CSV table of N, CA and C in Angstrom, one decimal:
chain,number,residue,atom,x,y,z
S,1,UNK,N,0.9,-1.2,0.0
S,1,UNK,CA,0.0,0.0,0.0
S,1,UNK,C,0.9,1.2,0.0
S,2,UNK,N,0.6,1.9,-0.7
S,2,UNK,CA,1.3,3.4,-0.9
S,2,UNK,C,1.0,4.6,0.6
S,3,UNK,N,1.8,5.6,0.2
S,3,UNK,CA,1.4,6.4,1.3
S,3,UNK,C,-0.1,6.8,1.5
S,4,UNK,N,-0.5,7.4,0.1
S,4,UNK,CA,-2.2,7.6,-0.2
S,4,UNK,C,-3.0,6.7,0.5
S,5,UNK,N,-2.7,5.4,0.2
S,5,UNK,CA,-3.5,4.2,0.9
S,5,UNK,C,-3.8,4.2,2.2
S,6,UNK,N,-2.2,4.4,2.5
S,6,UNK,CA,-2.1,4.3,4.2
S,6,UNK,C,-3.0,5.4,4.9
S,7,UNK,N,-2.7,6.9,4.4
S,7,UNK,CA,-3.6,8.0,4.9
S,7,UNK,C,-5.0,7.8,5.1
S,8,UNK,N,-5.5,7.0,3.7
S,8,UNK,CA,-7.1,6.5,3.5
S,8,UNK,C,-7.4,6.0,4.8
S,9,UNK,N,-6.4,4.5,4.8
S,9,UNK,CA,-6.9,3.8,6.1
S,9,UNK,C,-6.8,4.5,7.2
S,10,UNK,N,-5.9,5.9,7.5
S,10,UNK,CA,-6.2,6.0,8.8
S,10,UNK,C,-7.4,7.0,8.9
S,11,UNK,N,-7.4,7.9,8.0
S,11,UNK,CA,-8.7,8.6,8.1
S,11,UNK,C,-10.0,7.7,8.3
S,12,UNK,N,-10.0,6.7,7.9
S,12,UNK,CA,-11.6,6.0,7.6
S,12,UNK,C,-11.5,5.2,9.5
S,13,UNK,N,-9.9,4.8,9.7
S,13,UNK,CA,-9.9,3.9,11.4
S,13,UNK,C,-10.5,5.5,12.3
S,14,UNK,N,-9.8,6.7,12.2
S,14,UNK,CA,-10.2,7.5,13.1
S,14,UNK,C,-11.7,8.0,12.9
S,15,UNK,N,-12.4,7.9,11.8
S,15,UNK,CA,-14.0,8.3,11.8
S,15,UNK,C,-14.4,7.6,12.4
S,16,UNK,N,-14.4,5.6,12.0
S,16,UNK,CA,-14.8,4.7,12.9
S,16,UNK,C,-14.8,4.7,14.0
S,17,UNK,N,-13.4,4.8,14.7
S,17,UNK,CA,-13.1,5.2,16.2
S,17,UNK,C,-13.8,6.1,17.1
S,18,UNK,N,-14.1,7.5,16.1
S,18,UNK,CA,-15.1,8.2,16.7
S,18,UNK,C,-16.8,8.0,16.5
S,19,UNK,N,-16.8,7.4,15.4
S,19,UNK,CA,-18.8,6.5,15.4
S,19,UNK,C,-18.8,5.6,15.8
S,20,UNK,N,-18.0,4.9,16.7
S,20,UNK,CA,-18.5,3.5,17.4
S,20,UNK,C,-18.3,2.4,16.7
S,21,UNK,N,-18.0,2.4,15.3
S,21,UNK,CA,-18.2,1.2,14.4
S,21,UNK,C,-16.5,0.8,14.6
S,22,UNK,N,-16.6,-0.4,15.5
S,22,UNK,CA,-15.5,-1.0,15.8
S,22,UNK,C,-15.3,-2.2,15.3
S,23,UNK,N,-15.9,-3.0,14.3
S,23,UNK,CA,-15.4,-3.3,13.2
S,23,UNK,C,-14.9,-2.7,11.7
S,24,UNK,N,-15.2,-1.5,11.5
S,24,UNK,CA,-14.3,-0.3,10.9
S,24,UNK,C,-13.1,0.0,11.4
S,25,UNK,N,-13.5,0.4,12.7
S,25,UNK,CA,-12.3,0.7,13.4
S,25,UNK,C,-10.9,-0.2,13.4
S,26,UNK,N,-11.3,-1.4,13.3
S,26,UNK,CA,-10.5,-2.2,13.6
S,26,UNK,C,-9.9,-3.3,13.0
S,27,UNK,N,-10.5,-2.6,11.1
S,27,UNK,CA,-10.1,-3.6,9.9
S,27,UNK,C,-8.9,-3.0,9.5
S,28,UNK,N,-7.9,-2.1,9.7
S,28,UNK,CA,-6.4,-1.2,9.7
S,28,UNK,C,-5.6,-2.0,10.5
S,29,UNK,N,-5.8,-3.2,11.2
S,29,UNK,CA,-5.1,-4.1,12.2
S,29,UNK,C,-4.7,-5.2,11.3
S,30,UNK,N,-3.6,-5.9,11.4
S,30,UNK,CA,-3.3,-7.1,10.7
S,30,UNK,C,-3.6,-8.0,12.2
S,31,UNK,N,-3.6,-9.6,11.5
S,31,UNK,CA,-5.1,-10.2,12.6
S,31,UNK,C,-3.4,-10.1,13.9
S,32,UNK,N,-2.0,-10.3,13.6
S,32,UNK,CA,-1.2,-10.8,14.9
S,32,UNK,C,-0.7,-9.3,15.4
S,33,UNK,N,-1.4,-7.6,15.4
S,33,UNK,CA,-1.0,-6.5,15.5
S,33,UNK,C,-1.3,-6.7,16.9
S,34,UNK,N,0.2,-5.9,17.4
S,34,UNK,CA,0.3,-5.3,18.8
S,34,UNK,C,-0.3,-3.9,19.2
S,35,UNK,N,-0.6,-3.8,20.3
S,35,UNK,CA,-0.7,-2.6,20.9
S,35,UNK,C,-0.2,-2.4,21.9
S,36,UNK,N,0.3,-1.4,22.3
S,36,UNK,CA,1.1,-1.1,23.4
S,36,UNK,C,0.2,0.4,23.8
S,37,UNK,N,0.1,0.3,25.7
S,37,UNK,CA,-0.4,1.6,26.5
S,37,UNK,C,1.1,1.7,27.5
S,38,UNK,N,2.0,2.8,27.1
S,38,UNK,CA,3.2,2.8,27.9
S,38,UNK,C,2.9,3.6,29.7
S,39,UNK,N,1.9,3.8,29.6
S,39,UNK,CA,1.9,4.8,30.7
S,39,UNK,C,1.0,3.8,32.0
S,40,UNK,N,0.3,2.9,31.0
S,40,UNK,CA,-0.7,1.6,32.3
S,40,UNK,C,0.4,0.6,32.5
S,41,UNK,N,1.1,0.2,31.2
S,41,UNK,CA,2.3,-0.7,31.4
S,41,UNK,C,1.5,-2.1,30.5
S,42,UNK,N,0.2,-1.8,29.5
S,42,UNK,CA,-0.2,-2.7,28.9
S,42,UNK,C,0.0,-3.0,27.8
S,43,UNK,N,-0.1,-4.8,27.4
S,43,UNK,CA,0.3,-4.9,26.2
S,43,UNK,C,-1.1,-5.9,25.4
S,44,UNK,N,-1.4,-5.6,24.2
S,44,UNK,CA,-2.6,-6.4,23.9
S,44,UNK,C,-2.1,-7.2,22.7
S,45,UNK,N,-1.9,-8.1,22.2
S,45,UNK,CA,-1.5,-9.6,21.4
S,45,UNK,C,-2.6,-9.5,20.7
S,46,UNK,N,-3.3,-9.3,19.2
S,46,UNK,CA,-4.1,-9.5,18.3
S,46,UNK,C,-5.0,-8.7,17.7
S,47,UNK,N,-5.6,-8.3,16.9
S,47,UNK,CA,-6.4,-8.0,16.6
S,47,UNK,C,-8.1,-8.4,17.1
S,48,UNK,N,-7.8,-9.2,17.2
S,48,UNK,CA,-9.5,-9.7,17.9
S,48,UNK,C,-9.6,-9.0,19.4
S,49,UNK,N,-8.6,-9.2,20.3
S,49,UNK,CA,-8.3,-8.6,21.6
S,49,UNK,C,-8.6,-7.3,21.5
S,50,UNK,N,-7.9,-6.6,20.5
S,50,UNK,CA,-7.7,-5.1,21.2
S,50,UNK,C,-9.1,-4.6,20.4
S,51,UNK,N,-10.0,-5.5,19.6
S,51,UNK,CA,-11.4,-4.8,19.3
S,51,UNK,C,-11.5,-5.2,20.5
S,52,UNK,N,-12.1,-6.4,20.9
S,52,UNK,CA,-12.9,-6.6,22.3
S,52,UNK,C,-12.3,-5.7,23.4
S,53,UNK,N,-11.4,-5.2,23.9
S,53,UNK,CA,-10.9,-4.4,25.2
S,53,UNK,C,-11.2,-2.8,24.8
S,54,UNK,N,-11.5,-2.6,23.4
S,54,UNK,CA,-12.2,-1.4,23.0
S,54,UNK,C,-13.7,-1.8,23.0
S,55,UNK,N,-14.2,-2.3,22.8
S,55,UNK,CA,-15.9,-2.3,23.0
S,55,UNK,C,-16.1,-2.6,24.4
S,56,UNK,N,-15.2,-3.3,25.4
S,56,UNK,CA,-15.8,-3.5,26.6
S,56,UNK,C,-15.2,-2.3,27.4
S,57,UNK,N,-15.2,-1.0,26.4
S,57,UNK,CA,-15.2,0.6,27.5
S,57,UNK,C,-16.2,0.8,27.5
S,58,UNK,N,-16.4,0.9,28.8
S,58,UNK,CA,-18.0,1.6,29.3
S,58,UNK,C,-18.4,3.4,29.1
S,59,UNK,N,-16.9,3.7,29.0
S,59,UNK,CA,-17.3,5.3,28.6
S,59,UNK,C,-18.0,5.8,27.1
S,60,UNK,N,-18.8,6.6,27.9
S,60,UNK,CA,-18.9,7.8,26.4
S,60,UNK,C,-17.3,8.3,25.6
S,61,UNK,N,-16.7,8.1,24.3
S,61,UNK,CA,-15.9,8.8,23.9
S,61,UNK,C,-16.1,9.4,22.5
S,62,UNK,N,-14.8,10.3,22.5
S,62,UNK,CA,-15.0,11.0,20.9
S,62,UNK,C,-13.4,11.3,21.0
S,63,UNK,N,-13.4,10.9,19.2
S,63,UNK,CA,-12.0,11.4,19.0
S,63,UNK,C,-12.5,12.2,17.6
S,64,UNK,N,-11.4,13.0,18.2
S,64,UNK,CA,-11.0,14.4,17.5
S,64,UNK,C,-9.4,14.6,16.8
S,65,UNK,N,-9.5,14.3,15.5
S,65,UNK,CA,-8.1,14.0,14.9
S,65,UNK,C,-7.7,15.6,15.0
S,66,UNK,N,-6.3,15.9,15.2
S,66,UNK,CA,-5.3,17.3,14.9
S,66,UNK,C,-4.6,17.2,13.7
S,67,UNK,N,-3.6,15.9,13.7
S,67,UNK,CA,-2.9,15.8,12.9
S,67,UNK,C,-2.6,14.6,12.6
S,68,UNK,N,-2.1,14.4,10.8
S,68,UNK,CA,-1.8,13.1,11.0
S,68,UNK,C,-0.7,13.0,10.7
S,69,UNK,N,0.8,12.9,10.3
S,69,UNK,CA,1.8,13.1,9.5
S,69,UNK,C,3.0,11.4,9.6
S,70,UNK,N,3.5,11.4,8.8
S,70,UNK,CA,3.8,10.2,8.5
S,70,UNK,C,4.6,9.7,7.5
S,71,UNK,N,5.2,9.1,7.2
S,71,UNK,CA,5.7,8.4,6.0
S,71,UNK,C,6.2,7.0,6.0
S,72,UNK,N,6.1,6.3,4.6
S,72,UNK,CA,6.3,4.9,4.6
S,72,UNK,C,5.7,4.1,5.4
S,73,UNK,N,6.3,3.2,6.6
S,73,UNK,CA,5.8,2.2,7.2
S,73,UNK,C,4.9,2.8,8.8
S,74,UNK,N,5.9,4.2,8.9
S,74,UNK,CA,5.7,4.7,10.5
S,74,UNK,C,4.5,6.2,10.1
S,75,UNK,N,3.9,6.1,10.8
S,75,UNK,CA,2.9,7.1,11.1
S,75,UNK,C,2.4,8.0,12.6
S,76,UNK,N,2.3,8.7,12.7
S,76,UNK,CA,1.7,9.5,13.7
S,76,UNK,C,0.6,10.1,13.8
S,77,UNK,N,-0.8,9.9,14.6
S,77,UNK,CA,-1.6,10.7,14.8
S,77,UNK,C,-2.0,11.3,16.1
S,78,UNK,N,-1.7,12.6,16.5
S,78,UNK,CA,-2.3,13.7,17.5
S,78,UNK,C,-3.8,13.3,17.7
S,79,UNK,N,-4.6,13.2,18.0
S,79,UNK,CA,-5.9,13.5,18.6
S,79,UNK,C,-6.1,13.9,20.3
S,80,UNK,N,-7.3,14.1,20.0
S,80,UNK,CA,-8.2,14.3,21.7
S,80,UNK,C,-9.1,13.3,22.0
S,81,UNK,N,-8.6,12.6,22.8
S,81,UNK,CA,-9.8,11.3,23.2
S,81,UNK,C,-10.3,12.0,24.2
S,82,UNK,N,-12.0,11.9,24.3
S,82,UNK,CA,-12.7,12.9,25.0
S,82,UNK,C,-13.4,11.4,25.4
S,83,UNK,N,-13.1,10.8,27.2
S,83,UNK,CA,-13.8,10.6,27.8
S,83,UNK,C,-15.0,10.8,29.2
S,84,UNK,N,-16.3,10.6,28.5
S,84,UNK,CA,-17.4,11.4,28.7
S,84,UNK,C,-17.3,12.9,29.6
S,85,UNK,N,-16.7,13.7,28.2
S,85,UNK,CA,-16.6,14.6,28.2
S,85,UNK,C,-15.0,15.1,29.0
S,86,UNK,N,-14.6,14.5,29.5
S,86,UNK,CA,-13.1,14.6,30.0
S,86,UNK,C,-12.0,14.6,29.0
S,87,UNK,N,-11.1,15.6,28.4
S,87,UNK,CA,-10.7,15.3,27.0
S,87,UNK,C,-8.8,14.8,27.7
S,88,UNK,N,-8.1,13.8,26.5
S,88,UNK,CA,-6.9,13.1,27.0
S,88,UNK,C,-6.5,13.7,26.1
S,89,UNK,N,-5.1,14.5,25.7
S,89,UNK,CA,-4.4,14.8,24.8
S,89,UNK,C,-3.4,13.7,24.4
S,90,UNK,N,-3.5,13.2,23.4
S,90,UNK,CA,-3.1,11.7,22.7
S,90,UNK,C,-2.6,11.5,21.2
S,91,UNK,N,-1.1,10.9,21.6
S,91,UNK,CA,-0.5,10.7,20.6
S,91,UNK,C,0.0,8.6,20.3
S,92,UNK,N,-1.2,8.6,18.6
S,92,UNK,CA,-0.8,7.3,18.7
S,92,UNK,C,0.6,7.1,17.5
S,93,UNK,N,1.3,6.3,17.5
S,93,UNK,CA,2.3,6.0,16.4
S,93,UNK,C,2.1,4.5,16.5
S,94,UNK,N,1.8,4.4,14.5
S,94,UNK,CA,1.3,2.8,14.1
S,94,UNK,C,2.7,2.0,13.4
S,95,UNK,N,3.0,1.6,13.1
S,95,UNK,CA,3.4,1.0,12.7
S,95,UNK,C,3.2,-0.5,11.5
S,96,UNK,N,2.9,0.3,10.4
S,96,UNK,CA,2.9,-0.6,9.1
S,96,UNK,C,3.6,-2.0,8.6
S,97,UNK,N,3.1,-2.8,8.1
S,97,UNK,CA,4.0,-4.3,7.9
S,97,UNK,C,2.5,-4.3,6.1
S,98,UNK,N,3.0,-5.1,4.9
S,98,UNK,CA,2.3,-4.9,4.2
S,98,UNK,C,0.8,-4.3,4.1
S,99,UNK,N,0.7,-3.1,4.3
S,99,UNK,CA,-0.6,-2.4,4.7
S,99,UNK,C,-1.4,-2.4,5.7
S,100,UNK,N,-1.1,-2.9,7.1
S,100,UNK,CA,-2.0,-3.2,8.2
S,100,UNK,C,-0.6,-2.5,9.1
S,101,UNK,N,-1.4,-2.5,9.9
S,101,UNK,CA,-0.6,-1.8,11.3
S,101,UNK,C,-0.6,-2.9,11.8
S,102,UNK,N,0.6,-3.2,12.2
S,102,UNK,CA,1.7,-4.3,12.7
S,102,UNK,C,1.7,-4.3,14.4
S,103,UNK,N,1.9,-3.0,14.4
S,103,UNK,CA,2.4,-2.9,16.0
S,103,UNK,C,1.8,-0.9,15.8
S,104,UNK,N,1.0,-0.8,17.6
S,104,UNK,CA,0.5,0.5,18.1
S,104,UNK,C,1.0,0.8,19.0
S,105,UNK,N,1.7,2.2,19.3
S,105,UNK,CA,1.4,2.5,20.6
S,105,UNK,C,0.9,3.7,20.7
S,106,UNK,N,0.0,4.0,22.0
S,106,UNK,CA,-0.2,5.2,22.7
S,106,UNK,C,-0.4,5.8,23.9
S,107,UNK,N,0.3,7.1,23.8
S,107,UNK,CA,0.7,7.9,24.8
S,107,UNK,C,-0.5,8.5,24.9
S,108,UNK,N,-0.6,8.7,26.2
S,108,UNK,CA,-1.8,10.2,26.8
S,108,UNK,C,-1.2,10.6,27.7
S,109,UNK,N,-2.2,12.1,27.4
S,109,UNK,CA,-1.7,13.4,28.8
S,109,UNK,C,-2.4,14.0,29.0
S,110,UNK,N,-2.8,13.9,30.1
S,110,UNK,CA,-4.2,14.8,30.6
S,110,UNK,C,-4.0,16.2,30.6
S,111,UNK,N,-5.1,17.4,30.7
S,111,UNK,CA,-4.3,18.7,30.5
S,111,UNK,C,-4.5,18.8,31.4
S,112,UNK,N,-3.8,20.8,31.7
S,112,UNK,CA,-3.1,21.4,33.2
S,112,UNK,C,-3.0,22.3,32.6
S,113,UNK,N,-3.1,22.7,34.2
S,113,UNK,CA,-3.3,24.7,34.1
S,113,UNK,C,-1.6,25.0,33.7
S,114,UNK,N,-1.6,26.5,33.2
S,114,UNK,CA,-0.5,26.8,32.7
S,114,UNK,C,0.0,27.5,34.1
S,115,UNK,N,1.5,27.4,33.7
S,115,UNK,CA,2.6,27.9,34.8
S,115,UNK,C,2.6,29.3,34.6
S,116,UNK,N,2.2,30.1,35.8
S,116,UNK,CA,2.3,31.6,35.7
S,116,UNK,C,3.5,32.5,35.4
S,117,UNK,N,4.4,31.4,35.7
S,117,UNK,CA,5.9,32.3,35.1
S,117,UNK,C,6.1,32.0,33.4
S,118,UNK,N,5.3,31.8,33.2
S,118,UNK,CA,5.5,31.9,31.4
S,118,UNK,C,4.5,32.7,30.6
S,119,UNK,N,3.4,32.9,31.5
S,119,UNK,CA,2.4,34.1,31.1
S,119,UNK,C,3.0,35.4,30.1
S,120,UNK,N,3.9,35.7,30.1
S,120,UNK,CA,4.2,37.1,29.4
S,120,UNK,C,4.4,36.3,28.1
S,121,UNK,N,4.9,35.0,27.8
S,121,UNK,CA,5.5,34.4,26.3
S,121,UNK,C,4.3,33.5,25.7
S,122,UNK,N,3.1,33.1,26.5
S,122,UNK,CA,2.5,32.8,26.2
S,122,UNK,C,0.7,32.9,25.2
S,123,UNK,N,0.5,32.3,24.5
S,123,UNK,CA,-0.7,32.4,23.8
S,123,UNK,C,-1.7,31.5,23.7
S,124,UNK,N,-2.6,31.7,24.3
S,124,UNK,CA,-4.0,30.4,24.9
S,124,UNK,C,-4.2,29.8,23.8
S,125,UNK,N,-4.3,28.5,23.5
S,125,UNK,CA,-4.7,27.6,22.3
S,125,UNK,C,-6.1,27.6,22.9
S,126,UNK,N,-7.6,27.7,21.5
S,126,UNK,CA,-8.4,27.4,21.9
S,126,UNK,C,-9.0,26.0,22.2
């Protein structure tokens, strides 16, 4: 799959991801794709797994893509995972093997108030 291809698939995984359709979601997986959460210290083995431990979230969510940038095998997408209504500032990086994502991981970071000693250099992102 070319870069174009790759972009498609991730655009069409992140719509899915945010309509609930987790069989959409989760046809960008090749069936022996890893996931990795570095910050819980978890690892998920399969594609079948990491749909099922995504549908058995009990939360309301919404993702909101920022950016996607990327080339070749390795990719990066920014979003905001908004759990019911709590937003995680979230960076995933995929990892490609003949057109499927091979291996995932993702980082999150909750937000925080800004440091008052930087006020004079700083500019509010809406």
């Amino acid at each position: 799959m070319d870069e174009s291809g790759i972009r498609d698939a991730l655009d069409r995984h992140w719509a899915a991801s945010d309509a609930n359709d987790f069989d959409a979601e989760h046809a960008i997986y090749r069936e022996d794709a890893l996931l990795e959460y570095p910050q819980s210290g978890e690892r998920i083995r399969g594609r079948h797994n990491i749909q099922a431990s995504r549908a058995a979230q009990p939360n309301a969510k919404r993702f909101t893509v920022r950016r996607i940038t990327g080339a070749g095998d390795l990719w990066v997408t920014e979003f905001v995972l908004t759990y019911d209504g709590r937003p995680s500032f979230t960076v995933s990086v995929m990892e490609f093997l003949d057109g499927k994502v091979a291996r995932e991981t993702q980082y999150f970071a909750d937000p925080f108030e800004p440091g008052p000693s930087r006020a004079a250099w700083v500019e509010r992102m809406g």
